[in-house]
Short mmCIF file of C-alpha atoms and ligand atoms in Angstrom, two decimals:
data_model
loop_
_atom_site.label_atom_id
_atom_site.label_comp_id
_atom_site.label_asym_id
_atom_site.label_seq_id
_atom_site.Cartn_x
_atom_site.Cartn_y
_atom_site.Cartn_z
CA UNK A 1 28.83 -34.05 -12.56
CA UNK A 2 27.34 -36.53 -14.58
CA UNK A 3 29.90 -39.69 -15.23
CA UNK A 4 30.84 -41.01 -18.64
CA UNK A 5 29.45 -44.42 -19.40
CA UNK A 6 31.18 -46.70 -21.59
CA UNK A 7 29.18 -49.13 -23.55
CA UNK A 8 28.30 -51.86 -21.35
CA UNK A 9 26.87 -49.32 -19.19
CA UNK A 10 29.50 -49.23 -16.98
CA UNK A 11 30.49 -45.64 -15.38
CA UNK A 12 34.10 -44.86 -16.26
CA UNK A 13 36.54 -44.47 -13.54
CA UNK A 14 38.07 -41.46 -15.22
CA UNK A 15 35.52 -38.30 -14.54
CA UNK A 16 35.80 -39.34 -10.47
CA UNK A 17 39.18 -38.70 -10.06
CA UNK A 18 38.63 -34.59 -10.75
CA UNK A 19 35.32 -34.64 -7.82
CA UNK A 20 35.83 -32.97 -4.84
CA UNK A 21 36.33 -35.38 -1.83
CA UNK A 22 32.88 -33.13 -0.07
CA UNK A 23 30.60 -34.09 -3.36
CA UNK A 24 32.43 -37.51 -3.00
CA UNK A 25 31.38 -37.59 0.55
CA UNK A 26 27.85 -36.81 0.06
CA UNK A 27 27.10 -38.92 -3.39
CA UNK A 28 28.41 -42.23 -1.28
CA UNK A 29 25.73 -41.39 1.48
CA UNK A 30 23.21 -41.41 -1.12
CA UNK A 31 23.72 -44.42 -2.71
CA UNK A 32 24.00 -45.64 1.15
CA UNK A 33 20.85 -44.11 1.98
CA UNK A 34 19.21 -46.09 -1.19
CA UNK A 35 20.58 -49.19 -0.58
CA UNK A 36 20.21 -49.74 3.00
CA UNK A 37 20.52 -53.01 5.05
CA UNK A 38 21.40 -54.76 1.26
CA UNK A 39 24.90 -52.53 1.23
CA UNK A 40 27.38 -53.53 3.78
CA UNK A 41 30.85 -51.46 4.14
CA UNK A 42 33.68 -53.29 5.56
CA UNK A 43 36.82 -51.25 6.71
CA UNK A 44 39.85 -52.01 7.92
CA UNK A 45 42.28 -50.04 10.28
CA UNK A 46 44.58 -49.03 8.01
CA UNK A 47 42.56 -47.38 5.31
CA UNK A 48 42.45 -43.74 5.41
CA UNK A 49 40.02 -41.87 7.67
CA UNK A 50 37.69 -40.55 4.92
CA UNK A 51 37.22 -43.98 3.63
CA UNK A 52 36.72 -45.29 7.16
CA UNK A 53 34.11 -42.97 7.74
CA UNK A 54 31.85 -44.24 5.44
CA UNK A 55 32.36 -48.00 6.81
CA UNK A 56 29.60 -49.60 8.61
CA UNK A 57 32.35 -51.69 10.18
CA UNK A 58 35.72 -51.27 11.15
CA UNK A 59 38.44 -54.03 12.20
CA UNK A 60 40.99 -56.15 12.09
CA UNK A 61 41.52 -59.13 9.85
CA UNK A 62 39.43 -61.56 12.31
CA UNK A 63 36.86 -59.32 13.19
CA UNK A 64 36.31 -58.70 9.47
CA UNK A 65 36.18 -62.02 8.42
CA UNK A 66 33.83 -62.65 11.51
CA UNK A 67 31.47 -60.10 9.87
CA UNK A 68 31.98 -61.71 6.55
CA UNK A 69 30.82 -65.01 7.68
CA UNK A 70 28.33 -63.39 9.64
CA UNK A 71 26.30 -61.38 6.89
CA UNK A 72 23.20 -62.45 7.11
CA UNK A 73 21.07 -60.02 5.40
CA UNK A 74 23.30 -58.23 2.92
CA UNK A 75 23.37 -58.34 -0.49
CA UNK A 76 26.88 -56.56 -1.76
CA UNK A 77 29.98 -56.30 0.60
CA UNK A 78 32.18 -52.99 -0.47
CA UNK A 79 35.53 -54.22 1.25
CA UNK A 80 38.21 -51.10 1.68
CA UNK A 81 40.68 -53.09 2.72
CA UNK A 82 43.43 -55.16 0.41
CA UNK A 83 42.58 -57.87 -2.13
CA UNK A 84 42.88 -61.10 0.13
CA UNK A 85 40.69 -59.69 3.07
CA UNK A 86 38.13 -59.27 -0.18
CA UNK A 87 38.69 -63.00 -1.41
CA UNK A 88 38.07 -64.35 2.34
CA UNK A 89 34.91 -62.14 2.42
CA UNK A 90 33.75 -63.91 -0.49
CA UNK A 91 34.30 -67.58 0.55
CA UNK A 92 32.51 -67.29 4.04
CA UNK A 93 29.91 -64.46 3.14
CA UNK A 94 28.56 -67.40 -0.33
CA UNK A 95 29.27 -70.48 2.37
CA UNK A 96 26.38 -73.16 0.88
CA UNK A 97 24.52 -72.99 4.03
CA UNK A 98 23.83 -69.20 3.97
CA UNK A 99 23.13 -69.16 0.18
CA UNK A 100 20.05 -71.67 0.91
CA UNK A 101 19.39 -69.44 3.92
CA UNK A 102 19.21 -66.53 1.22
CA UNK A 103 17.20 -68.89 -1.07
CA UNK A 104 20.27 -69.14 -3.60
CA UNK A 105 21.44 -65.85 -3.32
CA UNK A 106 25.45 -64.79 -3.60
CA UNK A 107 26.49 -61.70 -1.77
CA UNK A 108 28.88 -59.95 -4.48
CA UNK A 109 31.96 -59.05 -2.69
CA UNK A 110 33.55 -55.41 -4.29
CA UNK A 111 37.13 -54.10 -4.07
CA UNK A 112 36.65 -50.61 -4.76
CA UNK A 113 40.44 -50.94 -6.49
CA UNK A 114 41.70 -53.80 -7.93
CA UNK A 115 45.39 -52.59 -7.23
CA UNK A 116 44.85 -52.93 -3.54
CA UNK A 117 46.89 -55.74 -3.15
CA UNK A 118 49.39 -57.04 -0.37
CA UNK A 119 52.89 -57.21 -1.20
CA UNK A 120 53.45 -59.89 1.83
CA UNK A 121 50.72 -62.08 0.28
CA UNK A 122 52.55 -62.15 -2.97
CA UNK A 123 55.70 -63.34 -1.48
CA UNK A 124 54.06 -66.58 -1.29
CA UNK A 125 52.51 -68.37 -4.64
CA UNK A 126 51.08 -71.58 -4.48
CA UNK A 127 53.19 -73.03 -7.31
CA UNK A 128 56.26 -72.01 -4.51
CA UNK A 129 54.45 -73.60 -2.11
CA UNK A 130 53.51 -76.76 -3.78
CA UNK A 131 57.35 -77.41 -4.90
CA UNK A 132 58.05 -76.29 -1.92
CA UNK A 133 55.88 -79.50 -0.30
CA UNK A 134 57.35 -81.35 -2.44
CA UNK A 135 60.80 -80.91 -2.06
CA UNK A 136 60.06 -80.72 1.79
CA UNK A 137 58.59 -84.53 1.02
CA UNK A 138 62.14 -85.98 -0.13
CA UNK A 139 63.70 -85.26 4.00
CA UNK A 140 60.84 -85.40 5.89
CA UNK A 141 57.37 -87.36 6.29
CA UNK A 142 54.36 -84.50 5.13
CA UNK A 143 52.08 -86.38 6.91
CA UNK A 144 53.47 -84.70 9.68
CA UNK A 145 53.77 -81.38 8.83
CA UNK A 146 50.72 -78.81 9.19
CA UNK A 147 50.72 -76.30 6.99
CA UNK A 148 49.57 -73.03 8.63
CA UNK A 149 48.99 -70.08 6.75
CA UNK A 150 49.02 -66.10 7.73
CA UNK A 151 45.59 -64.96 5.96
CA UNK A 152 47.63 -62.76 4.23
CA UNK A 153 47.52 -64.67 1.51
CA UNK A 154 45.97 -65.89 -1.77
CA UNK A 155 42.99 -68.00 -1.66
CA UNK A 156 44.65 -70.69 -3.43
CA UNK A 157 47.24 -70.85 -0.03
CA UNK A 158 44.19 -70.66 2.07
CA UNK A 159 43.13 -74.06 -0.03
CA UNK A 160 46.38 -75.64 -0.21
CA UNK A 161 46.30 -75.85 3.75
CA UNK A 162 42.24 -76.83 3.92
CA UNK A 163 43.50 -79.74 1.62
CA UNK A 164 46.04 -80.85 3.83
CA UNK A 165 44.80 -80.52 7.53
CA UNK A 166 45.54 -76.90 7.87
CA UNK A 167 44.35 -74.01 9.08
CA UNK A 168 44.36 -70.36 8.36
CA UNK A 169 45.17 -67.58 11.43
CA UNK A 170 45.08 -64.24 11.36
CA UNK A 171 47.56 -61.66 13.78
CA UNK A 172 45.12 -62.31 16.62
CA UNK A 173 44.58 -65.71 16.85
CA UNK A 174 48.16 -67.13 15.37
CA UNK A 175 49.19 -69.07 18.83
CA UNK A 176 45.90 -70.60 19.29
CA UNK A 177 46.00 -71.55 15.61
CA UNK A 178 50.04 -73.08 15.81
CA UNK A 179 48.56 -74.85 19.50
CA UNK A 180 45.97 -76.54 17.77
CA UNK A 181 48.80 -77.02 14.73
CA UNK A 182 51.07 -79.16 16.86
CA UNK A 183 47.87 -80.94 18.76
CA UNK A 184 47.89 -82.30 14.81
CA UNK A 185 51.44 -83.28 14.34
CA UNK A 186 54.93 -82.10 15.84
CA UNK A 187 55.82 -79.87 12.35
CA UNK A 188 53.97 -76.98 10.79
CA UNK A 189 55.01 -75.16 7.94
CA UNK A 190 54.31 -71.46 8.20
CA UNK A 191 53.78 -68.82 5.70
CA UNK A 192 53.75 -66.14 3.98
CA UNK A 193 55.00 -64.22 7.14
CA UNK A 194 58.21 -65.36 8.72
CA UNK A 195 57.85 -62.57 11.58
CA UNK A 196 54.52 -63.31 12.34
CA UNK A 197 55.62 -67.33 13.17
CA UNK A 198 59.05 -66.88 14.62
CA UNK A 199 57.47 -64.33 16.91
CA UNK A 200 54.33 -66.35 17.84
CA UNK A 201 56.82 -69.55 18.16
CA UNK A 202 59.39 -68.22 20.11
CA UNK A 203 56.66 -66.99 22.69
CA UNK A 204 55.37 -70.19 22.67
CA UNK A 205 58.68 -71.21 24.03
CA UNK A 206 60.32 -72.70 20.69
CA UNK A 207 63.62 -72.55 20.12
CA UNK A 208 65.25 -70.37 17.44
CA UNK A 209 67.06 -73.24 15.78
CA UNK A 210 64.21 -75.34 15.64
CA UNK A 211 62.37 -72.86 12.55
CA UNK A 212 64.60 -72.89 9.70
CA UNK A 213 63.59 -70.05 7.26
CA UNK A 214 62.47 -71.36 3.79
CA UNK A 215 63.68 -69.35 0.62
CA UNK A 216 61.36 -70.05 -2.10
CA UNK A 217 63.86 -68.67 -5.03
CA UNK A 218 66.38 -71.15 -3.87
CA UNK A 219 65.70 -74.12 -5.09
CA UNK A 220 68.29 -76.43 -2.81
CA UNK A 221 65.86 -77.19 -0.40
CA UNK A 222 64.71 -73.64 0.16
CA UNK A 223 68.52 -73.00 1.36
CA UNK A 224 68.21 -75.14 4.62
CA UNK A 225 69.72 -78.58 5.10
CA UNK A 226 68.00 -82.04 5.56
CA UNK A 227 69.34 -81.97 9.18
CA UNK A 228 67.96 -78.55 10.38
CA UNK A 229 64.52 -79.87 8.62
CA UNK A 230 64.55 -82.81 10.11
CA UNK A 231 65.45 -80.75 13.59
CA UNK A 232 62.87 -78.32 12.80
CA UNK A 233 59.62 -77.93 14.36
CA UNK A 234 58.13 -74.64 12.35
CA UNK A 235 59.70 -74.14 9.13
CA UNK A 236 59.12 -70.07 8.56
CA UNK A 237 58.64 -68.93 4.53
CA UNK A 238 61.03 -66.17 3.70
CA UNK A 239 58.14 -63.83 3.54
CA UNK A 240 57.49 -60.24 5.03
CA UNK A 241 55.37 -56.98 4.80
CA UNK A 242 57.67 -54.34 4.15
CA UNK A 243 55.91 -51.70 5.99
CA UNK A 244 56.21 -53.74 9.58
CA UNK A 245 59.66 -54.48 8.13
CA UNK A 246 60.89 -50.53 8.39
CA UNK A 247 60.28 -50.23 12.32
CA UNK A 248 63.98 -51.05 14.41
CA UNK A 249 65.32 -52.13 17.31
CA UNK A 250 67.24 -48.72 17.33
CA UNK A 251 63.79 -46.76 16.90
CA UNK A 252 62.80 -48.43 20.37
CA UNK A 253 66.08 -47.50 22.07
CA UNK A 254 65.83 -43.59 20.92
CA UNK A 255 62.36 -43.87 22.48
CA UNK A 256 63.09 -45.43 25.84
CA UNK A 257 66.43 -42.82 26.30
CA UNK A 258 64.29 -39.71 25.65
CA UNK A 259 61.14 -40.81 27.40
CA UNK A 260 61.84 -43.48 29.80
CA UNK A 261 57.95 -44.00 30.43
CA UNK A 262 57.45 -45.02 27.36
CA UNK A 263 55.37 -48.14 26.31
CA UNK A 264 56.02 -49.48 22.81
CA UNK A 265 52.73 -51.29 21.35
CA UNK A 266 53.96 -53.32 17.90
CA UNK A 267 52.12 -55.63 15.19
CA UNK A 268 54.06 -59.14 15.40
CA UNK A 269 54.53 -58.27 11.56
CA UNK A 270 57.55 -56.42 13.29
CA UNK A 271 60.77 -58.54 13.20
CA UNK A 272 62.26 -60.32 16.08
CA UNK A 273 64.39 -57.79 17.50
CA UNK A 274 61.42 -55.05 17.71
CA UNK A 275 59.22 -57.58 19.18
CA UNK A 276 61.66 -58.60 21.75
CA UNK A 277 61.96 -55.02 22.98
CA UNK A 278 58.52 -54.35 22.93
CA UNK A 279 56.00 -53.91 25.99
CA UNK A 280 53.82 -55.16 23.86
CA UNK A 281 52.52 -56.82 20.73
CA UNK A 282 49.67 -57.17 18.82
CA UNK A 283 46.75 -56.97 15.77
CA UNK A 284 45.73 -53.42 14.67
CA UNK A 285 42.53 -54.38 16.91
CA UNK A 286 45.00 -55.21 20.44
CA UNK A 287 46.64 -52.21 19.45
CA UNK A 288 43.25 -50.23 19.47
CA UNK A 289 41.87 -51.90 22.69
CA UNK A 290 45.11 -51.38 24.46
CA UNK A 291 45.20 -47.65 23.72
CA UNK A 292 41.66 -47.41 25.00
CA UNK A 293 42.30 -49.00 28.08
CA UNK A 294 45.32 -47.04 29.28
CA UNK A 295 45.33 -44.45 31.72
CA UNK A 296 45.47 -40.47 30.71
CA UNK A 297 48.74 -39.91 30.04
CA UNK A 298 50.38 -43.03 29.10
CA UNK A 299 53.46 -42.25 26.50
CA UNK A 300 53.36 -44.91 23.49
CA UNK A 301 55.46 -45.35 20.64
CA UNK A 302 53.59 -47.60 18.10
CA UNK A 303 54.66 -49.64 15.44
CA UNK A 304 52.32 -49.65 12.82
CA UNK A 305 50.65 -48.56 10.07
CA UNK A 306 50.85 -44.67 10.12
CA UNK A 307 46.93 -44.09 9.02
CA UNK A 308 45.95 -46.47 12.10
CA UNK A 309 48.56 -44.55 14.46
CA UNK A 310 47.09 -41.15 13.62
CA UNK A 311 43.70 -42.10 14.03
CA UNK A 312 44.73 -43.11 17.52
CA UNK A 313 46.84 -39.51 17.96
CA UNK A 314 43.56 -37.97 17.21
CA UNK A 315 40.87 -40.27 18.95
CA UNK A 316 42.64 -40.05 22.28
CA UNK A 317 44.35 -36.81 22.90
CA UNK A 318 43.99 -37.39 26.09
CA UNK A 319 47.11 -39.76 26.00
CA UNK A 320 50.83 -38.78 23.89
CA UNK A 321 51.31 -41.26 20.97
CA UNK A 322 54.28 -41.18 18.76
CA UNK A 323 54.78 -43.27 15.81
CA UNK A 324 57.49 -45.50 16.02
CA UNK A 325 59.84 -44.93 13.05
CA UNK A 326 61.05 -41.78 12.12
CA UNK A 327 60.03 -43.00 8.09
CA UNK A 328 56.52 -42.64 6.70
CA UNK A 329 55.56 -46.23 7.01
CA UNK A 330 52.35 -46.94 5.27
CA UNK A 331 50.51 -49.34 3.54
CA UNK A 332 50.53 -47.90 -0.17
CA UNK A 333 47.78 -50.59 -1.63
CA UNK A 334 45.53 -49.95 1.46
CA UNK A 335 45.97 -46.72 0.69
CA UNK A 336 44.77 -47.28 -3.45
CA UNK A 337 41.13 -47.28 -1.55
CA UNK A 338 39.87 -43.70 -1.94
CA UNK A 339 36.56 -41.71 -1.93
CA UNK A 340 36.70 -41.49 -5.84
CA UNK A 341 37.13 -45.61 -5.97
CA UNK A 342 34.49 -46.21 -3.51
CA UNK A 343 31.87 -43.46 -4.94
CA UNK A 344 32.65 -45.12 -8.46
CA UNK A 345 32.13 -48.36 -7.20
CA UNK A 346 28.48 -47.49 -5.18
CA UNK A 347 27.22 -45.66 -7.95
CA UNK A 348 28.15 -48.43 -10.64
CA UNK A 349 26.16 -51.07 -7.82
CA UNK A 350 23.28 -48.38 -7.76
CA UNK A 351 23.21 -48.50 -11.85
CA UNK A 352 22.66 -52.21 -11.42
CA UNK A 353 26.65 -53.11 -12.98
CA UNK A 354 28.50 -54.22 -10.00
CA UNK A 355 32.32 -53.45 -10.82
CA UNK A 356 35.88 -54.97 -9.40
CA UNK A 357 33.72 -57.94 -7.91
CA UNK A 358 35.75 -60.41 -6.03
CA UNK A 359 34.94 -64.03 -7.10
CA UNK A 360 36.84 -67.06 -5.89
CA UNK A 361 36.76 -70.38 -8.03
CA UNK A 362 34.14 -72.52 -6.15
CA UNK A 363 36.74 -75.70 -5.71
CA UNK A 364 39.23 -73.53 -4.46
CA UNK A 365 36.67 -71.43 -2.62
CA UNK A 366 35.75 -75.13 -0.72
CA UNK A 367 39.05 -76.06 0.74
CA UNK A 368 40.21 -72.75 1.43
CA UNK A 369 36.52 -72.64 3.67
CA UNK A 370 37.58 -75.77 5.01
CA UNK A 371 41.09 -73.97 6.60
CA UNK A 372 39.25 -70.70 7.23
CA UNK A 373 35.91 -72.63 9.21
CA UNK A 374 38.88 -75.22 11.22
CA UNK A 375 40.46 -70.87 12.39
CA UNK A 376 37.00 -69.75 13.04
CA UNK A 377 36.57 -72.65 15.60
CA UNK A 378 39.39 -72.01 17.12
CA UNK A 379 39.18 -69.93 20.37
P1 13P B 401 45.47 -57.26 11.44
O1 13P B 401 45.08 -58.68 11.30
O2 13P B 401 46.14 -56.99 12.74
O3 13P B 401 44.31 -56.38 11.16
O4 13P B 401 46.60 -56.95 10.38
C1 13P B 401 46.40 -57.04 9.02
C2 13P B 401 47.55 -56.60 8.28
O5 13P B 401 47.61 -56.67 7.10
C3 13P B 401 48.67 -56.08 9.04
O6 13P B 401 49.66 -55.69 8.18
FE1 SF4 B 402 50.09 -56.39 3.46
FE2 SF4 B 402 51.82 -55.13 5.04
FE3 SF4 B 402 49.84 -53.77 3.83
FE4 SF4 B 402 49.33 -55.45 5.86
S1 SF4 B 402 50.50 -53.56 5.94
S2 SF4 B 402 48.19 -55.29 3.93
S3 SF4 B 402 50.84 -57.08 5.44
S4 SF4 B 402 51.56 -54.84 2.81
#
């Protein structure tokens, strides 16, 4: 097939979607092959297995944001993952120190589809968040309050808390990130995720009624009171990802009655009462490690995204892994990454037009490296 070019020289989208995944398959190697060392594919866990099969790297949020910051001799990133794992590749991948080191030159950082966004991430935007701060100011000293944000989020969020003594953490890291939160002051403000921070928090020995939740559409004080703010110790934003959100405390009583040896392995993206019941909880990456390290024959129901659960179904058949939920939960946007978007995207880098690049506005590319450099740190 030879793709349709509009004028810029550009290779339309359009003539990719009718290619057969195999001539997919084989046209990405090539432009692999070509570009070498200079091409770096970054994967996450949850994109689909033909995608992941062309990554160079696989991971979770913090291991791909380690390789980000890491890339030392690449030129373009191809991210399949969602749009703010693409924005933090971009801020620690062009870092001033490793653009000297690459005498001035920017990695481009490519989302093979713009639409692969992250409906928890949206949940929070930084005009919320800013009146939010605000409004937070008229009952309680700021000063005193870190913000802490999930890095599922916007850039802009990731800035917001690099401008204000914050940090960023990712599912892996969030307790050592709200430790070294409270070494800073006795309040944090947490967000976008509210089941990510009451379920770090509460294991961390806070009490429920200290972490108000924070309703950015209502605008009397995010519908808590001055006292429980003043009480508070982690105020949670009303945020969630709505695939975590469809796995139930019932689904993990159906599984322990009808196989008592079960083990149920859950994201903290789970809410409370799934987490509570769990044997244990962690990133996609825990998840992975625990799997690998179990015994033949260990029963698990997981709750996560389905892609990464039947990856694991097929990469250890040696053990008997169910999926947690009895609904399809996956992760739709991940999912907008597919062999046509990432073959259209190589082969527009091969004609020398780089497409769906990921650019974040240098200021707020600075303070959001500030909050991202303070997680890296952390151990
Ligand atoms: P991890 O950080 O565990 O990879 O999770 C990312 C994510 O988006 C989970 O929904
Ligand atoms: Fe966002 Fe949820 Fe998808 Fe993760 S699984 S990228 S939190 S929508």
């Amino acid at each position: 097939m030879s793709a349709a070019v509009i004028p810029d020289g550009i290779l339309e989208f359009d003539p990719y979607r009718s290619v057969a995944n195999e001539e997919l398959a084989t046209r990405i190697d090539a432009v692999r092959a070509q570009l070498g060392s200079r091409l770096l594919i970054l994967g996450h866990h949850y994109q689909q297995d033909a995608v992941i099969a062309h990554s160079d790297l696989r991971g979770d949020s913090y291991q791909l944001s380690q390789s980000a910051a890491g890339s030392d001799e690449c030129r373009w990133i191809v991210f399949c993952g969602v749009h703010f794992m693409a924005e933090t590749a971009d801020i620690l991948a062009n870092r001033p120190e490793k653009i000297a080191a690459r005498d001035g030159q920017r990695v481009d950082v490519i989302l093979p589809d713009m639409a692969a966004g992250c409906s928890m991430a949206d949940m929070a935007a930084i005009e919320q968040v800013e009146a939010a701060w605000e409004d937070l100011a008229e009952v309680v000293d700021v000063d005193q309050i870190t913000p802490v944000t999930y890095v599922n989020s916007a850039a802009s969020l990731k800035a917001f808390c690099g401008q204000r003594g914050g940090v960023v953490c990712t599912s892996s890291n969030a307790r050592a990130a709200l430790e070294w939160a409270f070494q800073q002051t006795p309040r944090v403000l947490f967000f976008p995720d509210q089941h990510l921070g009451r379920n770090t928090s509460l294991g961390m020995g806070i009490d429920a009624d200290e972490m108000p939740v924070w309703n950015p559409h209502d605008d009397q004080l995010g519908g808590t009171t001055p006292e429980a703010l003043q009480q508070s110790r982690v105020i949670l934003w009303q945020g969630h990802c709505s695939v975590h959100q469809m796995f139930r405390a019932e689904h993990v009583r159906q599984f322990r009655e009808r196989y008592p040896a079960i083990q149920i392995l859950v994201h903290p993206e789970c809410m409370q009462e799934v987490n509570d019941l769990a044997d244990i909880s962690g990133s996609t990456g825990k998840i992975i490690e625990t799997v690998r390290g179990a015994a033949a024959g260990t029963e698990w129901a997981i709750g996560t995204e389905l892609h990464l659960v039947n990856r694991l179904k097929s990469e250890h058949p040696e053990q008997e892994i169910h999926f947690l939920s009895p609904i399809v939960c996956m992760c739709a946007t991940m999912h907008r990454i597919d062999l046509a978007h990432l073959c259209w995207s190589l082969e527009n880098l091969l004609a020398g037009h780089p497409v769906n690049t990921i650019s974040v506005e240098p200021e707020t590319a600075r303070w959001a490296r500030v909050a991202l450099e303070r997680m890296l740190k952390i151990k």
